[in-house]
Structure formats: C-alpha cells, structure tokens
Amino acid sequence: MKSIVYTETGPATTVLQLVDREVPEPAAGEVRVRVVWSGVNPTDWKSRAGGEPGESLPFDEVTPNQDGSGIVDAVGDGVTGLSVGDRVWTYLSAYQRPTGTAQEFTVLPARLVVPLPAGIGLDVGAALGVPAMTAHRALTVWEDGPSRLTPGSLDGATVLVAGGAGAVGHAAIQLARWAGATVITTISSDAKAALATAAGAHHVVNYRTGDAAAEIRAIAPDGVDVVVEVAISQNADLLADVVAHRASVAIYADNGGDTTTIPIRANMITNTRYQFVLLYTVGAAALDAAAEDVTAALRDGVLPIGEAAGLPVHTFPLAETAAAHEAVEGDIVGKVLIEVSAE
C-alpha cells in the first residue's frame, strides 16, 4: 500500500515521504479500514512540525492525520457492531499510535471507528473527528446545560462562537443550532460572515469594524451562556463584558498567544466557568458521547460541508500530503481533505 510517513519532525516538504508499506492485519479488537479520505487538522501539522527540527518521535516512523473515512476491509476477533463493507469515519487515529489516516489502509481499535449513516458522503465523514467532537465538548461543559446534544437540548440558550468560519466554529454553529440555541458568531471579514451565516449562525459580529461587545449585548441583553473560544488571549476582555451569570467559556486553541490575562472581578461577579478542551484527554465517556451525538446530528442532515454550507473544501491527492499540511499551517479558510483512494 501507499503510505505517507515521517521519521523526524520538521517542515512538511522536508520530512513527509510517500513510501510503499505492507498492508497491516487487524488484531483482536481492531478493524482495518481502506481509507478514502484523510482529514487534516492543525493538530496534525503541529505534531509533524514538532518543537524543533529533528525532534525525536515516540515511534520509528509515523503516518500523520487523526481523522479519516473509508470502508471496513477486515475485522479482528471479538469486534461487534462493525462488518466488512461498512462505510465509517474515524477519530484520534494517530493518537499514541504510529499510523494515522494518510495511507491506503489503516488498522484501528474498533472504538475509534464509527459507522456513517446512510446517504452521508465519506468526504463529510473525514471532516468530523477533531472539529465536530471538539465542538461537542465545548457545547456540553456548561454547568447549567446538557451533557448530551439532542434537538432542543439547548433551547433558550445563547451560544457565542468565536471564529465561526473555522472548522471547529463551523461545527459548533451547526451543532448548537441543531440543539436549539441562538447562535452568535464573531468574524473578521464580510467573506467569513457569509460562511458563518451559511453554516447557520443567527447573528454575525465583525469584531474589526465596530464595538463587538455592544453588538453582542444588543443581541443578548442578559449575556451569552456558552462561549466556544479559539483566541482567549485576544478575547478575554470582550468575554468579561458579554457573558451571562454562570456562563461557560470553552477554550480549545491558543490562537493569538500562549498566555492570557483574565479579568478576575468581572468573571467572579458572573461566576463564569473557564473550561480548557483538548480532545486527546477528555476521556472515553466524553468521546463516546460526542461520537454518538455527532452521528445523530448527521442523521438529521446536520454538519454538511462545502462553501454553500459554510465550510469550503480543499482537496489534495495522497502524494501531495505535504501541500495539504502547508495549506492548514497557512490558515487556509475551510477544510483540507486528502483523497487517498476511490470509493
């Protein structure tokens, strides 16, 4: 099979190689997936880039990319609920493992492989994983809110999504609206406003052209209940002005800086909860809940991709995985997918 590998960290064009490898066999509790699409996320290029060029790896060789989709090709002993021929999506495929989805076949623990509902494209499946499950976690840590997302579970709540044109922001808008929330999102341009609106945001606020806090307060006079935050270093003061009492702020990225200062008194008055979110360590219960709820949302027609749905898609062949990584590293707007094989 064809596989993308790297044996040391560094720039994509320097360390990523297209090689031939033996097709792996699934052990007990594992399934083999013939990968059709591999999704690229910021976590993928950051792991590949490492802290310093040449940084040592936990494995002799690594195949990148956490997310993917494809067809179950073989099933190990003891696996239930998955059969050869099933169309599936995968998540955390490369976490503490040497082989992700940038290859023609990948073997995974069955718990990381989720059946796709009928009629859902495999390209959509590869765009779930990190973005949709992170968004699910961010929307379910509110103390006064639901631990699971279903239609109506966020009725009456107001959700603020920072960066609604990004992949996590896009998923958060769609999941929050599906759950019944009023959704506000902040954006930086008219083009991104159009994408966030297409995703389903009820209100968009351009933080570069006006008084974002005043605009958000005009929409939500009592404040916002849940914040899905990508850039807390830049937005801490804004959030202190717009959160409701007992609000939650879920921080899933460090865009804009590695440290931040949070206004103490304002957040104390509102009893605001700050929750950091990293999918790798949220625990099995949260991952299972996210996979189940995301799949339910898919059945209801939620989480489409493409520019008309608010998330432009950029595709690359497997041989151009380095270019795909560079596109994500360069903050391309939309979702980057690698076409690994034909469906």
XYZ file of C-alpha atoms in Angstrom:
343
model
C 0.000 0.000 0.000
C 0.968 3.656 -0.377
C 1.635 5.495 2.866
C 2.862 8.919 3.914
C 5.478 8.712 6.675
C 7.970 10.821 8.571
C 10.845 9.698 10.763
C 11.693 13.068 12.298
C 9.834 16.304 12.934
C 10.241 19.291 10.678
C 8.807 21.128 7.643
C 6.247 19.197 5.608
C 8.189 19.238 2.357
C 11.342 18.077 4.146
C 10.117 15.215 6.331
C 6.992 13.767 4.683
C 7.672 10.871 2.320
C 5.436 8.725 0.101
C 6.507 5.086 0.549
C 5.311 1.520 -0.015
C 4.398 -0.481 3.077
C 2.846 -3.880 3.776
C -0.900 -3.871 4.334
C -1.375 -4.361 8.108
C -3.555 -7.064 9.638
C -6.055 -6.283 12.420
C -5.505 -7.936 15.792
C -8.277 -8.820 18.230
C -10.498 -5.805 18.868
C -9.249 -3.979 15.766
C -10.579 -3.270 12.305
C -8.800 -2.446 9.066
C -10.193 0.483 7.103
C -9.496 1.149 3.448
C -9.056 4.889 3.673
C -10.887 7.005 1.103
C -10.422 10.454 2.653
C -7.942 11.713 5.242
C -8.764 14.928 7.078
C -6.046 17.420 8.036
C -6.303 19.499 11.224
C -3.937 21.945 12.940
C -3.022 19.231 15.451
C -1.678 17.128 12.573
C 0.802 19.661 11.249
C 1.806 20.703 14.778
C 2.647 17.106 15.674
C 4.603 16.739 12.450
C 6.415 20.058 12.854
C 7.388 19.347 16.464
C 9.105 21.773 18.804
C 12.435 21.766 16.985
C 13.539 20.377 13.608
C 14.744 16.826 14.043
C 12.949 16.312 17.374
C 12.746 12.622 18.278
C 9.499 10.724 17.763
C 7.797 8.179 20.030
C 7.908 5.699 17.116
C 10.496 4.874 14.481
C 8.084 6.027 11.793
C 4.799 7.960 11.903
C 1.932 8.246 9.429
C 0.074 11.514 10.130
C -3.556 12.637 10.404
C -6.094 11.885 13.115
C -9.303 11.961 11.065
C -10.448 9.894 8.134
C -13.168 7.902 6.459
C -13.431 4.802 4.323
C -14.665 1.235 4.095
C -14.128 -1.501 6.678
C -11.859 -4.004 4.916
C -11.165 -6.594 7.633
C -12.331 -7.242 11.192
C -10.326 -8.731 14.053
C -11.558 -11.241 16.597
C -14.080 -10.011 19.119
C -15.244 -6.974 17.168
C -19.001 -6.380 17.200
C -21.062 -3.662 15.537
C -18.741 -3.342 12.530
C -18.600 -5.534 9.423
C -16.614 -5.723 6.224
C -18.104 -3.248 3.740
C -19.335 -0.735 6.343
C -18.795 2.925 5.496
C -17.166 4.579 8.521
C -15.466 7.655 9.928
C -12.519 7.547 12.312
C -11.126 9.812 15.007
C -7.905 10.070 17.055
C -6.440 7.601 14.572
C -2.841 8.675 15.233
C -3.051 9.447 18.956
C -0.353 7.450 20.773
C -0.179 5.310 17.641
C 2.304 5.298 14.749
C -0.235 5.082 11.934
C -2.863 7.703 11.110
C -5.054 8.033 8.027
C -2.608 9.345 5.391
C -2.284 5.863 3.881
C -4.376 3.470 1.845
C -5.162 1.125 4.742
C -5.112 1.764 8.474
C -5.744 -0.542 11.424
C -7.545 0.943 14.421
C -9.151 -0.110 17.686
C -12.826 -0.659 16.905
C -13.858 2.032 19.403
C -12.276 4.692 17.146
C -14.291 3.639 14.095
C -17.869 4.899 13.739
C -20.458 3.817 11.141
C -21.621 6.578 8.814
C -25.388 6.988 8.427
C -26.803 6.097 5.033
C -26.546 8.890 2.496
C -23.706 10.747 4.219
C -20.668 11.218 2.000
C -17.296 9.869 3.026
C -15.876 13.358 2.499
C -18.186 14.574 5.269
C -17.012 11.685 7.439
C -13.376 12.726 7.158
C -14.283 16.290 8.177
C -15.815 15.230 11.526
C -13.355 13.888 14.107
C -11.360 16.677 15.718
C -13.619 19.622 14.707
C -17.052 18.155 15.424
C -16.064 16.298 18.587
C -14.227 19.340 19.956
C -17.300 21.454 19.252
C -19.491 18.890 21.023
C -17.302 19.004 24.115
C -17.277 22.806 24.123
C -21.070 22.883 23.997
C -21.573 20.364 26.810
C -19.394 21.698 29.642
C -21.858 24.431 30.673
C -22.835 23.811 34.299
C -26.485 24.664 33.668
C -26.663 22.940 30.300
C -26.885 19.438 28.848
C -24.139 16.827 28.873
C -25.502 15.462 25.599
C -26.689 17.253 22.468
C -30.104 16.483 21.018
C -32.721 18.607 19.264
C -33.985 21.030 21.920
C -31.268 20.338 24.475
C -30.029 23.955 24.218
C -33.433 25.608 23.863
C -33.335 29.081 25.395
C -29.535 29.244 25.484
C -27.376 31.746 23.643
C -24.078 30.452 22.253
C -21.208 32.683 21.135
C -18.801 31.042 18.675
C -15.512 32.864 18.164
C -14.210 32.411 14.635
C -17.330 30.985 13.033
C -15.600 30.454 9.676
C -13.146 27.869 11.068
C -13.713 24.114 11.103
C -14.469 23.876 14.838
C -16.501 27.072 14.698
C -18.477 25.726 11.757
C -19.287 22.510 13.622
C -20.156 24.434 16.792
C -22.595 26.671 14.910
C -24.303 23.713 13.300
C -24.491 21.566 16.434
C -25.652 24.460 18.634
C -28.384 25.416 16.182
C -29.471 21.756 15.884
C -29.736 21.676 19.681
C -31.965 24.762 19.688
C -29.613 27.562 20.753
C -29.497 31.100 19.449
C -26.074 31.343 17.828
C -23.896 34.454 17.614
C -20.513 34.316 15.962
C -17.641 36.751 15.619
C -15.813 37.065 12.298
C -13.195 39.338 10.735
C -14.487 39.934 7.191
C -17.595 40.004 5.045
C -16.471 36.801 3.321
C -16.223 34.978 6.637
C -19.564 36.454 7.695
C -21.142 34.852 4.630
C -19.644 31.482 5.558
C -20.822 31.691 9.185
C -24.314 32.643 8.028
C -24.345 29.732 5.592
C -23.372 27.444 8.482
C -26.481 28.590 10.348
C -25.419 31.414 12.664
C -28.347 33.638 13.583
C -26.139 36.701 14.115
C -22.638 37.649 12.927
C -20.499 40.371 14.509
C -17.419 41.751 12.774
C -15.014 42.432 15.623
C -12.787 44.587 13.406
C -15.363 47.146 12.283
C -17.380 48.047 15.370
C -17.955 47.657 19.094
C -18.264 43.877 19.327
C -19.288 43.869 22.991
C -22.071 46.403 22.412
C -23.347 44.495 19.391
C -23.386 41.185 21.263
C -25.122 42.765 24.262
C -27.746 44.235 21.941
C -28.478 40.747 20.635
C -28.262 39.075 24.070
C -29.098 41.660 26.761
C -28.783 39.052 29.539
C -25.466 37.818 28.193
C -24.314 34.693 26.399
C -24.484 31.344 28.167
C -21.862 29.327 26.300
C -18.726 30.528 24.519
C -16.737 28.382 22.090
C -13.393 30.193 22.129
C -10.444 29.935 19.736
C -8.440 33.002 20.818
C -8.767 33.673 24.531
C -5.613 35.831 24.574
C -7.339 38.319 22.312
C -10.894 37.958 23.591
C -10.703 37.722 27.389
C -11.801 41.320 27.965
C -14.621 41.054 25.423
C -15.973 37.920 27.061
C -15.955 39.513 30.503
C -18.317 42.138 29.058
C -20.783 39.772 27.395
C -21.138 36.547 29.420
C -24.262 35.771 31.407
C -24.247 34.640 35.019
C -22.908 31.081 35.335
C -21.720 31.073 31.737
C -19.068 28.679 30.451
C -16.136 29.578 28.224
C -14.661 26.550 26.449
C -11.140 27.252 25.162
C -9.956 24.812 22.510
C -6.988 26.652 20.928
C -4.298 29.202 21.732
C -4.609 31.402 18.646
C -3.021 34.747 19.382
C -0.681 33.741 22.180
C 0.455 31.142 24.681
C -0.675 33.044 27.779
C -3.553 35.315 28.705
C -4.828 37.593 31.464
C -8.423 37.158 32.564
C -10.312 39.930 34.399
C -10.906 38.490 37.852
C -13.617 40.697 39.326
C -15.900 40.688 36.281
C -15.741 36.909 35.960
C -16.205 36.451 39.690
C -19.384 38.505 39.618
C -20.818 36.339 36.846
C -19.489 33.029 38.257
C -18.034 32.297 34.849
C -16.548 28.854 34.285
C -13.442 28.554 32.087
C -13.000 25.090 30.606
C -9.959 24.105 28.561
C -10.651 21.496 25.884
C -8.200 19.073 24.279
C -9.807 16.082 22.624
C -6.928 13.734 23.410
C -7.543 13.864 27.158
C -11.288 14.453 27.582
C -11.784 10.788 28.482
C -13.608 7.845 26.936
C -17.070 8.841 28.172
C -16.891 12.271 26.526
C -15.524 10.788 23.289
C -18.239 8.145 23.136
C -20.953 10.733 23.794
C -19.566 13.001 21.096
C -19.373 10.192 18.533
C -22.969 9.163 19.253
C -24.379 12.696 19.180
C -22.446 13.712 16.063
C -23.768 10.611 14.305
C -27.317 11.501 15.390
C -26.828 15.002 14.015
C -25.670 13.517 10.700
C -28.899 11.509 10.504
C -30.791 14.787 10.881
C -28.882 16.372 7.991
C -26.579 18.467 10.189
C -22.830 19.012 9.565
C -22.739 19.305 5.755
C -19.543 20.679 4.234
C -18.764 22.788 1.180
C -18.895 26.534 0.601
C -22.693 26.555 0.369
C -22.775 25.047 3.859
C -20.204 27.492 5.240
C -17.065 25.331 5.049
C -15.124 25.428 1.747
C -13.344 22.163 0.966
C -9.826 21.948 -0.459
C -8.702 18.549 -1.728
C -5.251 17.114 -2.401
C -4.066 13.697 -3.632
C -2.134 11.486 -1.230
C 1.145 12.269 -2.992
C 0.623 15.963 -2.140
C 0.095 15.484 1.599
C 2.905 17.981 2.273
C 0.978 20.658 0.363
C -2.159 19.761 2.313
C -0.296 20.198 5.601
C 1.132 23.514 4.419
C -2.357 24.740 3.499
C -3.634 24.103 7.024
C -0.453 25.530 8.537
C -1.047 28.646 6.438
C -4.559 29.086 7.950
C -6.470 28.382 4.764
C -10.185 29.056 5.259
C -12.156 25.836 5.085
C -11.474 22.131 5.392
C -8.494 20.342 3.867
C -9.060 16.738 2.775
C -6.659 14.274 1.165
C -8.160 11.896 -1.385
C -6.429 8.618 -0.594
C -8.389 6.214 -2.794
C -11.581 5.973 -4.817
C -14.763 4.972 -3.021
